[in-house]
C-alpha cells in the first residue's frame, strides 16, 4: 500500500502565479520529508526538505509546509517560472533512517 | 566530480536473459539505493545498502539481486528478466547522516 500519495497527476499554472503541489502520507513515524524535481530523461534532483518537528521551510521561491495532524505537506512555488515545468516527487524518510518512500509524482506545467 | 553514474543508459532484453546494471558514485557516500520508476507508481525502492558490506530489501526486491562491491559501486542484477521488469532504473547515493539523495541519470530497460 502506498504510504506517500500525490493525488494530482498534473497541474497547469500561469507564469508568475503560485503553484501548490500536495502530498499526503499515512505513516506518523516519518521524520523527514523531501521534494525532488525531475526533468525528462534525467534523475530526480533534491529541491527542499522539512523535518517533522517543523511546520514550514523556505528556500527562495520554494516553501514547504507540513501539517502533521493532517499528515499532509505541500510545496509552494512563487512566482512560478516556465523552467519549473517538471515532475515533482514528494518523499518521506522512514524511522530507520535508511529507507525513503516516494509519491507517484505531479507533473507541473508553467504556461508562459 | 561525476556524481552518480549508471551504465548502460538503455538496454533491451529478451525474457529469461540476465544482466547487471552498474552504478558508481564519487562523493564518498555511505548509502546507496536502487529504485525503479513506473508510470503511475512513482519511485519504488528495490534494494539499498546503508554502508559498505550491507544490503537490505526495499519495497519490491523480488527478481533482483544486488552487490555492494565497495564503497563506490552498487550493482543490480536481473537473473532471469521478465516483461514486468520493464522500467526505468535509478541508482542513488546519500551521505550517511543526511537525508538528501543524489540520483544517477537512469537506465531504461525493456524486456520483450
Coordinates of N, CA and C in Angstrom, one line a residue:
Chain A
X1 N 0.8 -1.2 0.0 CA 0.0 0.0 0.0 C 0.9 1.2 0.0
X2 N 0.5 2.2 -0.8 CA 1.3 3.4 -1.0 C 1.3 4.2 0.3
X3 N 2.4 4.5 0.9 CA 2.5 5.3 2.2 C 2.6 6.8 1.9
X4 N 3.0 7.1 0.7 CA 3.1 8.5 0.3 C 2.3 8.7 -1.0
X5 N 1.3 9.6 -0.9 CA 0.5 9.8 -2.1 C 0.4 11.2 -2.6
X6 N 0.4 11.3 -3.9 CA 0.2 12.6 -4.6 C -1.0 12.4 -5.5
X7 N -2.1 13.0 -5.1 CA -3.3 12.7 -5.7 C -3.6 13.4 -7.0
X8 N -2.8 14.4 -7.3 CA -2.9 15.2 -8.5 C -1.8 14.8 -9.5
X9 N -2.1 14.1 -10.6 CA -1.0 13.7 -11.5 C -0.5 14.8 -12.3
X10 N -1.3 15.9 -12.5 CA -0.8 17.0 -13.2 C -1.4 18.3 -12.7
X11 N -0.7 19.4 -13.1 CA -1.1 20.8 -12.6 C -0.6 21.8 -13.7
X12 N -1.4 22.7 -14.1 CA -1.0 23.7 -15.0 C -1.2 25.1 -14.3
X13 N -0.2 26.0 -14.5 CA -0.2 27.3 -13.8 C 0.3 28.3 -14.7
X14 N -0.2 29.5 -14.7 CA 0.3 30.6 -15.5 C 1.6 31.1 -14.9
X15 N 2.5 31.5 -15.7 CA 3.8 32.1 -15.3 C 3.5 33.3 -14.3
X16 N 4.2 33.3 -13.2 CA 4.1 34.4 -12.3 C 3.1 34.1 -11.2
X17 N 2.3 33.1 -11.4 CA 1.3 32.8 -10.3 C 1.9 31.7 -9.4
X18 N 1.1 31.4 -8.3 CA 1.6 30.4 -7.4 C 1.3 29.0 -7.8
X19 N 2.2 28.1 -7.7 CA 2.0 26.6 -7.9 C 1.9 26.0 -6.5
X20 N 0.9 25.2 -6.3 CA 0.8 24.4 -5.0 C 0.7 23.0 -5.3
X21 N 1.7 22.2 -4.8 CA 1.7 20.8 -5.0 C 1.5 20.1 -3.7
X22 N 0.6 19.1 -3.7 CA 0.2 18.5 -2.4 C 0.7 17.0 -2.3
X23 N 0.8 16.6 -1.1 CA 1.3 15.3 -0.8 C 0.7 14.8 0.6
X24 N 0.2 13.6 0.6 CA -0.3 13.0 1.8 C 0.4 11.8 2.2
X25 N 0.5 11.5 3.5 CA 1.2 10.3 3.9 C 0.4 9.6 5.0
X26 N 0.8 8.3 5.3 CA 0.0 7.6 6.2 C 0.8 7.2 7.5
X27 N 2.1 7.2 7.4 CA 2.9 6.7 8.5 C 3.4 7.9 9.4
X28 N 2.9 7.9 10.6 CA 3.3 9.0 11.5 C 4.7 8.9 12.0
X29 N 5.4 7.9 11.7 CA 6.8 7.7 12.1 C 7.8 8.4 11.2
X30 N 7.3 8.8 10.0 CA 8.3 9.5 9.1 C 8.9 10.7 9.8
X31 N 10.2 10.9 9.6 CA 10.8 12.0 10.4 C 11.3 13.1 9.5
X32 N 11.4 12.9 8.2 CA 11.9 13.9 7.3 C 11.1 13.8 6.0
X33 N 10.8 14.9 5.4 CA 10.0 15.0 4.2 C 10.8 15.8 3.1
X34 N 10.8 15.3 1.9 CA 11.6 16.0 0.9 C 10.8 16.1 -0.4
X35 N 11.2 17.1 -1.2 CA 10.7 17.3 -2.5 C 11.8 17.2 -3.5
X36 N 11.6 16.5 -4.6 CA 12.5 16.3 -5.7 C 11.8 16.8 -6.9
X37 N 12.7 17.3 -7.8 CA 12.2 17.7 -9.1 C 12.9 16.9 -10.2
X38 N 12.1 16.5 -11.2 CA 12.7 15.6 -12.2 C 12.3 16.1 -13.6
X39 N 13.3 16.3 -14.4 CA 13.1 16.6 -15.9 C 13.2 15.3 -16.6
X40 N 12.6 15.3 -17.8 CA 12.6 14.1 -18.7 C 14.0 13.6 -18.9
X41 N 14.2 12.3 -18.9 CA 15.5 11.7 -19.2 C 16.6 12.0 -18.2
X42 N 16.3 12.6 -17.1 CA 17.3 12.9 -16.0 C 16.8 12.2 -14.7
X43 N 17.8 12.1 -13.8 CA 17.4 11.6 -12.5 C 16.8 12.7 -11.7
X44 N 16.0 12.4 -10.6 CA 15.5 13.4 -9.7 C 16.6 14.2 -9.0
X45 N 16.3 15.5 -8.8 CA 17.2 16.3 -8.0 C 16.5 16.9 -6.8
X46 N 17.2 16.9 -5.7 CA 16.7 17.4 -4.5 C 16.3 18.9 -4.6
X47 N 15.2 19.2 -4.0 CA 14.7 20.6 -4.1 C 14.7 21.3 -2.7
X48 N 14.0 20.7 -1.8 CA 13.8 21.3 -0.4 C 13.3 20.2 0.5
X49 N 13.6 20.3 1.8 CA 13.1 19.3 2.8 C 12.6 20.0 4.0
X50 N 12.0 19.2 4.9 CA 11.5 19.7 6.1 C 11.5 18.6 7.2
X51 N 11.9 18.9 8.3 CA 11.9 18.0 9.4 C 10.5 17.9 10.0
X52 N 10.2 16.7 10.6 CA 8.9 16.5 11.1 C 8.6 17.4 12.4
X53 N 9.6 18.0 12.9 CA 9.4 18.9 14.1 C 9.2 20.3 13.7
X54 N 9.2 20.6 12.4 CA 8.9 22.0 11.9 C 7.6 22.0 11.1
X55 N 7.1 23.2 10.9 CA 5.9 23.2 10.0 C 6.1 24.0 8.8
X56 N 7.2 24.6 8.6 CA 7.5 25.4 7.4 C 9.0 25.5 7.2
X57 N 9.4 25.4 5.9 CA 10.7 25.7 5.5 C 10.7 26.4 4.1
X58 N 11.6 27.4 4.1 CA 11.5 28.3 2.9 C 12.9 28.4 2.3
X59 N 13.0 28.3 0.9 CA 14.2 28.5 0.2 C 14.0 29.2 -1.1
X60 N 14.2 30.5 -1.0 CA 13.9 31.3 -2.2 C 12.5 31.3 -2.6
X61 N 12.2 30.8 -3.8 CA 10.8 30.8 -4.3 C 10.0 29.6 -3.8
X62 N 10.7 28.7 -3.1 CA 10.1 27.4 -2.7 C 9.9 27.4 -1.2
X63 N 8.6 27.0 -0.9 CA 8.3 26.9 0.6 C 7.6 25.5 0.7
X64 N 8.0 24.8 1.7 CA 7.3 23.6 2.0 C 6.6 23.7 3.4
X65 N 5.3 23.3 3.4 CA 4.5 23.4 4.6 C 4.2 22.0 5.1
X66 N 4.2 21.7 6.4 CA 3.9 20.4 6.9 C 2.8 20.5 8.0
X67 N 1.8 19.8 7.8 CA 0.7 19.7 8.7 C 0.6 18.3 9.3
X68 N 1.3 18.0 10.4 CA 1.4 16.7 10.9 C 0.1 16.1 11.4
X69 N -0.8 16.9 11.9 CA -2.1 16.3 12.3 C -2.9 15.8 11.2
X70 N -2.8 16.5 10.0 CA -3.5 16.0 8.8 C -2.6 15.1 8.0
X71 N -1.4 14.8 8.4 CA -0.4 14.0 7.6 C -0.4 14.5 6.1
X72 N -0.1 15.8 6.0 CA -0.2 16.5 4.7 C 1.0 17.5 4.6
X73 N 1.6 17.5 3.4 CA 2.6 18.5 3.1 C 2.3 19.1 1.8
X74 N 2.8 20.3 1.6 CA 2.6 21.0 0.3 C 3.8 21.8 0.0
X75 N 4.0 21.9 -1.3 CA 5.1 22.7 -1.9 C 4.5 23.9 -2.6
X76 N 5.0 25.1 -2.2 CA 4.5 26.3 -2.9 C 5.7 26.9 -3.7
X77 N 5.4 27.2 -4.9 CA 6.4 27.9 -5.8 C 5.8 29.2 -6.2
X78 N 6.5 30.3 -5.7 CA 6.1 31.6 -6.0 C 7.3 32.6 -6.4
X79 N 7.3 33.3 -7.5 CA 6.3 33.1 -8.6 C 6.8 31.9 -9.5
X80 N 5.8 31.2 -10.1 CA 6.2 30.1 -11.0 C 6.8 30.6 -12.3
X81 N 7.8 29.8 -12.7 CA 8.5 30.2 -14.0 C 8.4 29.0 -14.9
X82 N 8.5 29.3 -16.2 CA 8.5 28.1 -17.2 C 9.5 27.1 -16.9
X83 N 10.7 27.4 -16.4 CA 11.7 26.4 -16.1 C 11.4 25.5 -14.9
X84 N 10.3 25.9 -14.2 CA 9.8 25.0 -13.1 C 9.0 23.8 -13.7
X85 N 8.7 23.8 -15.0 CA 7.9 22.7 -15.5 C 8.7 21.4 -15.4
X86 N 8.2 20.5 -14.7 CA 8.9 19.2 -14.4 C 7.9 18.3 -13.6
X87 N 8.4 17.1 -13.3 CA 7.6 16.3 -12.4 C 8.2 16.4 -11.0
X88 N 7.3 16.6 -10.0 CA 7.7 16.8 -8.7 C 7.3 15.6 -7.8
X89 N 8.3 15.1 -7.1 CA 8.0 13.9 -6.2 C 8.2 14.4 -4.8
X90 N 7.2 14.0 -3.9 CA 7.5 14.1 -2.5 C 8.0 12.8 -2.0
X91 N 8.7 12.8 -0.9 CA 9.3 11.6 -0.4 C 9.4 11.8 1.1
X92 N 9.4 10.6 1.8 CA 9.4 10.7 3.3 C 10.5 9.6 3.7
X93 N 11.2 10.0 4.8 CA 12.2 9.0 5.4 C 11.5 8.2 6.5
X94 N 11.7 6.9 6.4 CA 11.2 6.1 7.5 C 12.0 6.2 8.7
X95 N 11.5 5.6 9.8 CA 12.1 5.8 11.1 C 13.4 5.1 11.3
X96 N 13.8 4.1 10.4 CA 15.1 3.5 10.5 C 16.2 4.4 10.0
X97 N 15.8 5.5 9.3 CA 16.8 6.5 8.8 C 17.4 6.1 7.4
X98 N 17.1 4.9 6.9 CA 17.7 4.5 5.7 C 16.7 4.3 4.5
X99 N 15.5 4.1 4.8 CA 14.5 3.9 3.7 C 13.7 5.2 3.4
X100 N 13.5 5.4 2.1 CA 12.7 6.5 1.7 C 11.5 6.0 0.9
X101 N 10.4 6.7 1.0 CA 9.2 6.3 0.3 C 8.7 7.5 -0.5
X102 N 8.5 7.3 -1.8 CA 8.2 8.3 -2.7 C 6.7 8.3 -3.1
X103 N 6.2 9.5 -3.5 CA 4.9 9.6 -4.0 C 4.9 9.3 -5.5
X104 N 3.8 9.3 -6.2 CA 3.7 9.0 -7.6 C 4.0 10.1 -8.5
X105 N 4.2 11.3 -8.0 CA 4.6 12.5 -8.8 C 3.5 13.3 -9.3
X106 N 3.8 14.6 -9.4 CA 2.9 15.6 -10.0 C 3.6 16.3 -11.2
X107 N 3.0 16.2 -12.3 CA 3.7 16.9 -13.5 C 3.2 18.4 -13.5
X108 N 4.1 19.3 -13.3 CA 3.8 20.7 -13.3 C 4.1 21.3 -14.7
X109 N 3.2 22.0 -15.2 CA 3.4 22.8 -16.5 C 3.2 24.3 -16.1
X110 N 4.2 25.1 -16.4 CA 4.0 26.5 -16.2 C 3.9 27.2 -17.6
X111 N 2.8 27.8 -17.8 CA 2.5 28.3 -19.1 C 2.9 29.8 -19.2
X112 N 3.8 30.1 -20.2 CA 4.3 31.4 -20.3 C 3.2 32.5 -20.7
Chain B
X1 N 34.1 16.0 -10.8 CA 33.2 15.3 -10.0 C 32.0 14.8 -10.8
X2 N 31.9 13.5 -11.1 CA 30.8 13.0 -11.9 C 29.5 12.8 -11.1
X3 N 29.6 12.7 -9.8 CA 28.4 12.4 -9.0 C 28.0 10.9 -9.1
X4 N 26.8 10.6 -9.5 CA 26.4 9.2 -9.6 C 26.3 8.8 -11.1
X5 N 27.0 7.8 -11.5 CA 26.9 7.4 -12.9 C 26.3 6.0 -13.0
X6 N 25.6 5.7 -14.1 CA 24.9 4.5 -14.3 C 25.2 4.0 -15.7
X7 N 25.5 2.7 -15.8 CA 25.6 2.1 -17.2 C 24.8 0.8 -17.2
X8 N 24.2 0.4 -18.4 CA 24.1 1.3 -19.6 C 23.0 2.3 -19.4
X9 N 22.8 3.1 -20.4 CA 21.7 4.1 -20.4 C 20.4 3.4 -20.9
X10 N 20.6 2.5 -21.9 CA 19.4 1.8 -22.5 C 19.8 0.4 -22.6
X11 N 18.8 -0.5 -22.5 CA 19.0 -1.9 -22.7 C 17.7 -2.6 -23.1
X12 N 17.8 -3.5 -24.0 CA 16.7 -4.3 -24.4 C 17.1 -5.8 -24.2
X13 N 16.2 -6.5 -23.4 CA 16.5 -7.9 -23.1 C 15.3 -8.7 -23.6
X14 N 15.6 -10.0 -23.8 CA 14.5 -11.0 -24.1 C 14.2 -11.6 -22.7
X15 N 13.0 -12.1 -22.6 CA 12.5 -12.8 -21.4 C 13.5 -13.9 -21.1
X16 N 13.9 -14.0 -19.8 CA 14.8 -15.1 -19.4 C 16.3 -14.7 -19.5
X17 N 16.7 -13.6 -20.2 CA 18.1 -13.2 -20.2 C 18.4 -12.6 -18.9
X18 N 19.7 -12.5 -18.6 CA 20.2 -11.9 -17.4 C 21.0 -10.7 -17.7
X19 N 21.1 -9.7 -16.8 CA 22.0 -8.6 -17.0 C 22.3 -7.9 -15.6
X20 N 23.3 -7.1 -15.6 CA 23.7 -6.4 -14.4 C 23.7 -4.9 -14.8
X21 N 23.0 -4.1 -13.9 CA 23.1 -2.7 -14.1 C 24.2 -2.2 -13.1
X22 N 25.0 -1.3 -13.6 CA 26.1 -0.8 -12.8 C 25.9 0.6 -12.3
X23 N 26.3 0.9 -11.1 CA 26.2 2.2 -10.5 C 27.5 2.5 -9.7
X24 N 27.9 3.8 -9.9 CA 29.1 4.2 -9.1 C 28.9 5.6 -8.7
X25 N 29.5 6.0 -7.5 CA 29.4 7.3 -7.1 C 30.8 7.7 -6.6
X26 N 31.1 9.0 -6.8 CA 32.5 9.5 -6.4 C 32.4 10.6 -5.3
X27 N 31.3 10.5 -4.5 CA 31.1 11.5 -3.5 C 31.4 11.0 -2.1
X28 N 32.0 9.7 -2.0 CA 32.3 9.1 -0.7 C 31.1 8.9 0.2
X29 N 30.0 8.7 -0.5 CA 28.7 8.5 0.3 C 28.7 7.0 0.9
X30 N 28.1 6.9 2.0 CA 28.0 5.6 2.7 C 26.8 4.8 2.1
X31 N 25.7 5.4 1.9 CA 24.5 4.7 1.5 C 24.2 4.8 0.0
X32 N 23.8 3.6 -0.6 CA 23.4 3.6 -2.0 C 22.1 2.9 -2.1
X33 N 21.4 3.2 -3.2 CA 20.0 2.7 -3.4 C 19.7 2.4 -4.9
X34 N 18.8 1.4 -5.1 CA 18.3 1.2 -6.4 C 16.8 1.3 -6.3
X35 N 16.2 2.2 -7.3 CA 14.8 2.4 -7.4 C 14.4 2.0 -8.8
X36 N 13.1 1.7 -9.0 CA 12.5 1.6 -10.3 C 11.4 2.6 -10.4
X37 N 11.2 3.2 -11.6 CA 10.1 4.2 -11.8 C 9.2 3.6 -12.9
X38 N 8.0 3.5 -12.5 CA 6.9 3.0 -13.5 C 5.8 4.0 -13.5
X39 N 5.2 4.2 -14.7 CA 4.1 5.1 -14.8 C 3.0 4.9 -13.7
X40 N 2.6 6.0 -13.1 CA 1.6 5.9 -12.1 C 2.0 5.3 -10.8
X41 N 3.3 4.9 -10.7 CA 3.7 4.2 -9.4 C 4.8 5.0 -8.7
X42 N 5.3 6.0 -9.3 CA 6.4 6.8 -8.7 C 7.7 6.0 -8.6
X43 N 8.5 6.3 -7.7 CA 9.8 5.6 -7.5 C 9.6 4.6 -6.4
X44 N 10.0 3.4 -6.6 CA 9.8 2.3 -5.6 C 11.2 1.7 -5.3
X45 N 11.5 1.6 -4.1 CA 12.8 1.1 -3.6 C 12.9 -0.4 -3.9
X46 N 14.0 -0.8 -4.5 CA 14.2 -2.2 -4.8 C 15.2 -2.8 -3.7
X47 N 16.3 -2.3 -3.6 CA 17.3 -2.6 -2.6 C 18.1 -1.4 -2.1
X48 N 18.7 -1.5 -1.0 CA 19.6 -0.4 -0.6 C 20.7 -1.0 0.2
X49 N 21.8 -0.2 0.3 CA 23.0 -0.6 1.1 C 23.3 0.6 2.0
X50 N 23.1 0.4 3.3 CA 23.3 1.5 4.2 C 24.8 1.8 4.4
X51 N 25.6 0.8 4.2 CA 27.1 1.0 4.3 C 27.8 -0.1 3.5
X52 N 29.0 0.0 3.3 CA 29.8 -1.0 2.6 C 29.7 -2.3 3.3
X53 N 29.3 -3.4 2.6 CA 29.2 -4.7 3.2 C 27.8 -5.1 3.7
X54 N 26.9 -4.1 3.6 CA 25.5 -4.5 4.0 C 24.5 -4.2 2.8
X55 N 23.5 -5.0 2.7 CA 22.4 -4.7 1.8 C 21.1 -5.1 2.4
X56 N 20.0 -4.4 2.0 CA 18.7 -4.7 2.6 C 17.6 -4.6 1.5
X57 N 16.6 -5.4 1.7 CA 15.5 -5.3 0.7 C 14.7 -4.1 0.9
X58 N 14.1 -3.6 -0.2 CA 13.2 -2.5 -0.1 C 11.8 -3.0 -0.4
X59 N 11.0 -2.1 -1.1 CA 9.6 -2.5 -1.3 C 9.3 -3.6 -2.3
X60 N 10.2 -3.6 -3.3 CA 9.9 -4.5 -4.5 C 11.2 -5.3 -4.9
X61 N 11.7 -6.2 -4.0 CA 13.0 -6.8 -4.3 C 12.9 -8.1 -5.1
X62 N 11.7 -8.6 -5.3 CA 11.6 -9.9 -6.0 C 12.1 -9.9 -7.4
X63 N 13.0 -10.8 -7.8 CA 13.5 -10.9 -9.1 C 14.8 -10.2 -9.3
X64 N 15.3 -9.6 -8.2 CA 16.6 -8.8 -8.3 C 17.6 -9.3 -7.2
X65 N 18.8 -9.1 -7.5 CA 19.9 -9.2 -6.5 C 20.8 -8.0 -6.6
X66 N 21.5 -7.7 -5.5 CA 22.4 -6.6 -5.5 C 23.8 -7.0 -4.9
X67 N 24.8 -6.2 -5.3 CA 26.1 -6.4 -4.7 C 26.7 -5.0 -4.4
X68 N 27.1 -4.8 -3.2 CA 27.9 -3.6 -2.8 C 29.3 -4.0 -3.0
X69 N 29.9 -3.7 -4.1 CA 31.2 -4.2 -4.5 C 32.3 -3.5 -3.6
X70 N 32.1 -2.3 -3.3 CA 33.0 -1.4 -2.5 C 32.2 -0.2 -2.1
X71 N 32.8 0.8 -1.6 CA 32.1 2.0 -1.1 C 31.5 2.7 -2.3
X72 N 32.2 2.7 -3.5 CA 31.8 3.4 -4.7 C 30.7 2.8 -5.5
X73 N 30.7 1.4 -5.5 CA 29.9 0.7 -6.5 C 28.8 -0.1 -5.9
X74 N 27.6 -0.1 -6.6 CA 26.5 -0.9 -6.1 C 25.8 -1.4 -7.4
X75 N 25.8 -2.7 -7.6 CA 25.2 -3.2 -8.9 C 23.9 -3.9 -8.6
X76 N 23.1 -3.9 -9.6 CA 21.7 -4.6 -9.6 C 21.7 -5.6 -10.6
X77 N 21.3 -6.9 -10.3 CA 21.3 -8.0 -11.2 C 19.9 -8.5 -11.4
X78 N 19.6 -8.7 -12.7 CA 18.4 -9.4 -13.0 C 18.8 -10.8 -13.5
X79 N 18.4 -11.8 -12.8 CA 18.9 -13.2 -13.2 C 18.1 -13.7 -14.3
X80 N 16.8 -13.5 -14.4 CA 16.0 -14.0 -15.4 C 14.9 -13.0 -15.7
X81 N 15.2 -12.1 -16.7 CA 14.4 -10.9 -16.9 C 12.9 -11.3 -17.3
X82 N 12.0 -10.5 -16.8 CA 10.6 -10.7 -17.1 C 10.0 -9.4 -17.7
X83 N 9.0 -9.5 -18.5 CA 8.4 -8.2 -19.0 C 8.0 -7.3 -17.9
X84 N 7.6 -7.8 -16.8 CA 7.2 -6.9 -15.6 C 8.4 -6.1 -15.1
X85 N 9.6 -6.4 -15.5 CA 10.7 -5.6 -15.1 C 11.1 -4.5 -16.0
X86 N 10.3 -4.4 -17.1 CA 10.5 -3.2 -18.0 C 10.2 -2.0 -17.1
X87 N 11.2 -1.1 -17.1 CA 11.1 0.1 -16.2 C 12.3 1.0 -16.5
X88 N 12.3 2.1 -15.8 CA 13.5 3.0 -15.7 C 14.1 2.8 -14.3
X89 N 15.3 2.5 -14.3 CA 16.0 2.2 -13.0 C 16.9 3.3 -12.6
X90 N 16.8 3.7 -11.4 CA 17.6 4.8 -10.9 C 18.5 4.3 -9.7
X91 N 19.7 4.7 -9.7 CA 20.6 4.5 -8.6 C 20.8 5.8 -7.9
X92 N 20.9 5.8 -6.6 CA 21.1 7.0 -5.8 C 22.1 6.7 -4.7
X93 N 22.7 7.8 -4.2 CA 23.6 7.7 -3.0 C 23.2 8.8 -2.0
X94 N 23.7 8.6 -0.8 CA 23.4 9.5 0.3 C 24.5 9.5 1.3
X95 N 24.9 10.7 1.8 CA 25.8 10.7 2.9 C 25.1 10.0 4.1
X96 N 25.9 9.3 4.9 CA 25.3 8.5 6.0 C 24.3 9.2 6.9
X97 N 24.6 10.5 7.3 CA 23.8 11.2 8.3 C 22.8 12.1 7.6
X98 N 22.9 12.2 6.3 CA 22.0 13.2 5.6 C 20.7 12.5 5.2
X99 N 19.9 13.4 4.6 CA 18.6 12.8 4.1 C 18.4 13.0 2.6
X100 N 19.2 13.9 2.0 CA 19.2 14.2 0.6 C 19.8 13.0 -0.2
X101 N 19.2 12.5 -1.2 CA 19.7 11.5 -2.1 C 20.2 12.2 -3.4
X102 N 21.2 11.7 -4.0 CA 21.7 12.1 -5.3 C 21.5 11.0 -6.3
X103 N 20.8 11.3 -7.3 CA 20.4 10.3 -8.3 C 21.3 10.3 -9.5
X104 N 21.4 9.1 -10.1 CA 22.0 9.0 -11.4 C 21.0 9.3 -12.5
X105 N 21.4 9.3 -13.8 CA 20.6 9.6 -14.9 C 19.6 8.5 -15.3
X106 N 19.7 7.3 -14.8 CA 18.8 6.3 -15.0 C 19.2 5.3 -16.1
X107 N 18.6 4.1 -16.1 CA 18.8 3.1 -17.2 C 17.4 2.7 -17.6
X108 N 17.1 2.9 -18.9 CA 15.8 2.5 -19.4 C 15.9 1.1 -19.9
X109 N 15.2 0.1 -19.3 CA 15.3 -1.3 -19.6 C 13.9 -1.7 -20.1
X110 N 14.0 -2.4 -21.3 CA 12.8 -3.0 -21.9 C 13.0 -4.5 -22.0
X111 N 12.1 -5.3 -21.5 CA 12.1 -6.7 -21.6 C 11.0 -7.2 -22.5
X112 N 11.4 -7.9 -23.6 CA 10.4 -8.3 -24.5 C 10.0 -9.8 -24.4

